[in-house]
Amino acid sequence: GAVVSQHPSRVICKSGTSVKIECRSLDFQATTMFWYRQFPKQSLMLMATSNEGSKATYEQGVEKDKFLINHASLTLSTLTVTSAHPEDSSFYICSAIRGAGDSNQPQHFGDGTRLSIL
Amino acid sequence: AQKITQTQPGMFVQEKEAVTLDCTYDTSDQSYGLFWYKQPSSGEMIFLIYQGSYDEQNATEGRYSLNFQKARKSANLVISASQLGDSAMYFCAMREGLKGNQFYFGTGTSLTVIP
């Protein structure tokens, strides 16, 4: 069964709306979670690394004030797309790593969120 | 240089045949992990198989096996007895170091299984 839950799976909203996406690790504690963005027929693009109890580490070119990440507990990270515009429409997917971060542990992914801004 | 290279944007295979998806990687670390993921059209990323840099035997998981050639820095995924449900995007990924957190993903290969 799924070990990472992502909600909602699909969002359609008007331009200017802020959208919150939740990512939960269901049966393990995740000190680190990742947020990706994926354009059609392309690979995953890492947006930021979410660290429990500290600020997220953003990749170059990702606006921190636009994509707010909060990792308030060991099982929950949230991504808020603030004042979303049509260009923010995309597929967003989160992941978490089980354990202390050994190199043999895979990232477990949520099912993703399809965000459409009208 | 790209950390992970997948040179096949699209592949076709006849149902019940085997198919190999190529992946080469670039790292100077001695310890690293290699992963393959499947992404169906519905979007979820499904973990398929893992190979550690120190593993001497090729990893296998059911119909999936990994052809690991360390000297060539390649980690090709072999899918045996292809099924229609195998049609999807396949991504190769690498994680460097003993405690490294960042994954590097390839550009993916779109596999289509023909009935």
Short mmCIF file of C-alpha atoms in Angstrom, two decimals:
data_model
loop_
_atom_site.label_atom_id
_atom_site.label_comp_id
_atom_site.label_asym_id
_atom_site.label_seq_id
_atom_site.Cartn_x
_atom_site.Cartn_y
_atom_site.Cartn_z
CA GLY A 1 0.00 0.00 0.00
CA ALA A 2 0.89 3.65 -0.28
CA VAL A 3 3.46 4.87 2.19
CA VAL A 4 3.22 8.54 1.21
CA SER A 5 -0.12 10.29 0.87
CA GLN A 6 -0.51 13.50 -1.11
CA HIS A 7 -3.65 15.60 -1.07
CA PRO A 8 -5.42 16.95 -3.03
CA SER A 9 -4.91 14.98 -6.21
CA ARG A 10 -6.35 17.69 -8.42
CA VAL A 11 -7.03 21.38 -7.98
CA ILE A 12 -8.71 23.77 -10.38
CA CYS A 13 -8.94 27.35 -9.19
CA LYS A 14 -8.95 30.97 -10.26
CA SER A 15 -5.86 33.09 -10.73
CA GLY A 16 -4.81 34.78 -7.50
CA THR A 17 -5.86 31.92 -5.25
CA SER A 18 -3.41 30.32 -2.84
CA VAL A 19 -3.32 26.54 -2.91
CA LYS A 20 -2.02 24.24 -0.19
CA ILE A 21 -0.81 20.73 -0.95
CA GLU A 22 -0.18 18.23 1.83
CA CYS A 23 2.32 15.39 1.85
CA ARG A 24 2.18 12.80 4.61
CA SER A 25 4.39 9.82 5.34
CA LEU A 26 1.95 7.20 6.57
CA ASP A 27 3.98 4.63 8.43
CA PHE A 28 7.39 6.14 8.99
CA GLN A 29 8.99 9.34 10.16
CA ALA A 30 10.53 11.46 7.46
CA THR A 31 12.98 14.11 8.54
CA THR A 32 13.41 15.02 4.89
CA MET A 33 10.80 15.36 2.20
CA PHE A 34 11.14 16.62 -1.34
CA TRP A 35 8.90 18.66 -3.60
CA TYR A 36 9.08 18.27 -7.35
CA ARG A 37 7.42 19.88 -10.29
CA GLN A 38 6.89 18.01 -13.52
CA PHE A 39 5.95 19.44 -16.90
CA PRO A 40 4.28 17.20 -19.49
CA LYS A 41 6.58 14.57 -20.95
CA GLN A 42 9.53 15.82 -18.89
CA SER A 43 11.46 14.58 -15.92
CA LEU A 44 11.01 15.60 -12.33
CA MET A 45 12.39 18.99 -11.40
CA LEU A 46 13.41 19.32 -7.77
CA MET A 47 11.95 22.47 -6.28
CA ALA A 48 13.01 22.21 -2.67
CA THR A 49 14.10 19.92 0.12
CA SER A 50 11.86 20.13 3.15
CA ASN A 51 13.55 19.60 6.51
CA GLU A 52 11.56 18.95 9.66
CA GLY A 53 11.91 21.78 12.13
CA SER A 54 13.97 24.03 9.89
CA LYS A 55 13.71 26.09 6.76
CA ALA A 56 13.40 24.39 3.41
CA THR A 57 16.30 24.39 1.00
CA TYR A 58 15.19 25.76 -2.35
CA GLU A 59 16.75 24.99 -5.70
CA GLN A 60 18.09 27.80 -7.79
CA GLY A 61 15.38 29.67 -9.64
CA VAL A 62 12.55 28.60 -7.33
CA GLU A 63 10.84 31.55 -5.64
CA LYS A 64 10.72 31.02 -1.89
CA ASP A 65 7.91 33.53 -1.41
CA LYS A 66 5.89 31.93 -4.16
CA PHE A 67 6.24 28.33 -3.03
CA LEU A 68 6.02 28.22 0.75
CA ILE A 69 7.09 24.98 2.37
CA ASN A 70 6.38 24.00 5.93
CA HIS A 71 7.58 20.77 7.54
CA ALA A 72 6.01 21.07 10.95
CA SER A 73 6.16 17.42 11.95
CA LEU A 74 8.03 14.25 11.09
CA THR A 75 5.11 13.03 8.99
CA LEU A 76 3.79 16.15 7.29
CA SER A 77 5.14 18.67 4.82
CA THR A 78 3.01 21.24 3.03
CA LEU A 79 3.59 23.23 -0.14
CA THR A 80 1.57 26.42 -0.56
CA VAL A 81 1.49 28.03 -3.97
CA THR A 82 0.72 31.63 -3.13
CA SER A 83 -1.30 33.86 -5.45
CA ALA A 84 -1.21 31.22 -8.15
CA HIS A 85 -1.21 32.22 -11.79
CA PRO A 86 -1.74 30.17 -14.97
CA GLU A 87 2.00 29.66 -15.37
CA ASP A 88 2.01 27.81 -12.05
CA SER A 89 -0.23 25.14 -13.56
CA SER A 90 1.69 21.90 -13.39
CA PHE A 91 1.99 18.49 -11.78
CA TYR A 92 3.48 18.71 -8.28
CA ILE A 93 4.70 15.59 -6.53
CA CYS A 94 6.25 15.04 -3.14
CA SER A 95 8.45 12.29 -1.78
CA ALA A 96 9.92 11.10 1.48
CA ILE A 97 12.77 8.87 2.50
CA ARG A 98 12.36 6.21 5.14
CA GLY A 99 15.05 5.92 7.77
CA ALA A 100 18.13 7.97 8.45
CA GLY A 101 18.88 8.68 4.86
CA ASP A 102 21.05 5.75 3.85
CA SER A 103 21.91 5.58 0.20
CA ASN A 104 20.01 2.33 -0.26
CA GLN A 105 16.67 3.81 0.64
CA PRO A 106 14.39 4.82 -2.22
CA GLN A 107 12.29 7.93 -2.25
CA HIS A 108 8.65 7.06 -1.75
CA PHE A 109 6.38 9.30 -3.75
CA GLY A 110 2.91 10.62 -3.25
CA ASP A 111 0.44 10.31 -6.11
CA GLY A 112 0.95 13.92 -7.15
CA THR A 113 -1.29 16.95 -7.49
CA ARG A 114 -2.43 18.30 -10.83
CA LEU A 115 -2.81 22.05 -10.40
CA SER A 116 -4.74 24.02 -12.99
CA ILE A 117 -5.03 27.79 -12.63
CA LEU A 118 -7.67 29.43 -14.76
CA ALA B 1 27.84 16.74 -17.04
CA GLN B 2 24.56 14.97 -16.58
CA LYS B 3 24.46 12.74 -13.54
CA ILE B 4 21.97 10.35 -15.14
CA THR B 5 21.58 9.81 -18.87
CA GLN B 6 18.74 7.95 -20.50
CA THR B 7 19.29 7.99 -24.25
CA GLN B 8 16.03 6.37 -25.34
CA PRO B 9 13.14 8.85 -25.35
CA GLY B 10 10.75 6.17 -26.55
CA MET B 11 10.77 2.40 -26.84
CA PHE B 12 8.36 -0.15 -28.24
CA VAL B 13 8.17 -3.82 -27.31
CA GLN B 14 5.91 -6.65 -28.31
CA GLU B 15 3.81 -8.13 -25.54
CA LYS B 16 5.54 -11.07 -23.83
CA GLU B 17 8.96 -10.03 -25.13
CA ALA B 18 11.81 -8.67 -23.01
CA VAL B 19 13.02 -5.07 -23.24
CA THR B 20 16.09 -3.24 -21.97
CA LEU B 21 15.96 0.40 -20.94
CA ASP B 22 19.33 2.08 -20.86
CA CYS B 23 20.78 4.20 -18.08
CA THR B 24 24.27 5.53 -17.57
CA TYR B 25 25.44 7.55 -14.60
CA ASP B 26 28.26 9.81 -13.60
CA THR B 27 29.69 10.00 -10.11
CA SER B 28 33.05 10.07 -8.39
CA ASP B 29 31.63 8.65 -5.15
CA GLN B 30 32.45 5.07 -4.25
CA SER B 31 29.15 4.57 -2.48
CA TYR B 32 25.93 5.29 -4.31
CA GLY B 33 22.55 3.81 -5.04
CA LEU B 34 20.75 3.38 -8.33
CA PHE B 35 16.97 3.23 -8.61
CA TRP B 36 14.36 2.72 -11.28
CA TYR B 37 10.88 4.18 -11.10
CA LYS B 38 7.80 3.64 -13.25
CA GLN B 39 5.36 6.47 -13.90
CA PRO B 40 2.07 5.45 -15.53
CA SER B 41 -0.10 8.05 -17.24
CA SER B 42 -1.94 8.57 -13.95
CA GLY B 43 1.21 10.22 -12.62
CA GLU B 44 2.28 8.31 -9.54
CA MET B 45 5.93 7.31 -9.23
CA ILE B 46 6.34 3.62 -8.45
CA PHE B 47 9.64 2.34 -7.09
CA LEU B 48 10.73 -0.75 -9.03
CA ILE B 49 14.24 -1.82 -8.15
CA TYR B 50 17.43 -0.78 -6.37
CA GLN B 51 21.12 -1.54 -6.96
CA GLY B 52 23.85 -0.54 -4.54
CA SER B 53 27.30 0.32 -5.76
CA TYR B 54 28.83 -2.41 -3.63
CA ASP B 55 26.36 -5.08 -4.65
CA GLU B 56 28.16 -7.75 -6.62
CA GLN B 57 25.05 -9.39 -7.97
CA ASN B 58 22.52 -7.78 -10.25
CA ALA B 59 19.31 -6.85 -8.49
CA THR B 60 16.11 -8.66 -9.42
CA GLU B 61 12.49 -8.01 -8.47
CA GLY B 62 10.02 -10.27 -10.18
CA ARG B 63 10.04 -9.45 -13.90
CA TYR B 64 12.47 -6.58 -13.33
CA SER B 65 16.21 -7.01 -13.26
CA LEU B 66 19.02 -4.53 -13.31
CA ASN B 67 22.03 -5.12 -15.53
CA PHE B 68 24.69 -3.39 -13.47
CA GLN B 69 28.02 -2.78 -15.17
CA LYS B 70 30.05 -0.74 -12.74
CA ALA B 71 33.10 -0.18 -14.94
CA ARG B 72 30.87 1.18 -17.69
CA LYS B 73 28.75 3.09 -15.18
CA SER B 74 25.58 1.66 -16.58
CA ALA B 75 22.48 0.37 -14.84
CA ASN B 76 20.08 -0.86 -17.47
CA LEU B 77 16.61 -2.06 -16.54
CA VAL B 78 15.45 -5.31 -18.08
CA ILE B 79 11.75 -6.08 -18.13
CA SER B 80 10.98 -9.66 -19.04
CA ALA B 81 7.69 -10.98 -20.45
CA SER B 82 6.31 -7.49 -21.12
CA GLN B 83 2.68 -6.84 -20.31
CA LEU B 84 0.33 -4.14 -21.58
CA GLY B 85 0.35 -2.62 -18.11
CA ASP B 86 4.07 -2.00 -18.42
CA SER B 87 3.39 0.88 -20.81
CA ALA B 88 4.61 3.93 -18.91
CA MET B 89 7.49 6.34 -18.41
CA TYR B 90 10.53 4.86 -16.72
CA PHE B 91 13.02 6.97 -14.81
CA CYS B 92 16.50 6.01 -13.68
CA ALA B 93 17.79 7.77 -10.57
CA MET B 94 20.93 7.91 -8.48
CA ARG B 95 21.66 8.82 -4.90
CA GLU B 96 25.25 9.62 -4.02
CA GLY B 97 27.16 8.98 -0.82
CA LEU B 98 26.36 7.09 2.34
CA LYS B 99 23.96 9.70 3.65
CA GLY B 100 23.18 11.71 0.59
CA ASN B 101 19.61 12.90 0.29
CA GLN B 102 19.42 14.31 -3.17
CA PHE B 103 18.32 12.10 -6.01
CA TYR B 104 19.32 12.74 -9.59
CA PHE B 105 16.77 11.69 -12.18
CA GLY B 106 17.20 10.94 -15.84
CA THR B 107 14.96 12.36 -18.53
CA GLY B 108 12.98 9.15 -18.75
CA THR B 109 12.06 6.57 -21.37
CA SER B 110 8.52 6.14 -22.61
CA LEU B 111 7.79 2.44 -23.06
CA THR B 112 4.89 1.25 -25.15
CA VAL B 113 3.93 -2.41 -25.11
CA ILE B 114 2.28 -3.51 -28.34
CA PRO B 115 -0.36 -6.25 -28.17
#
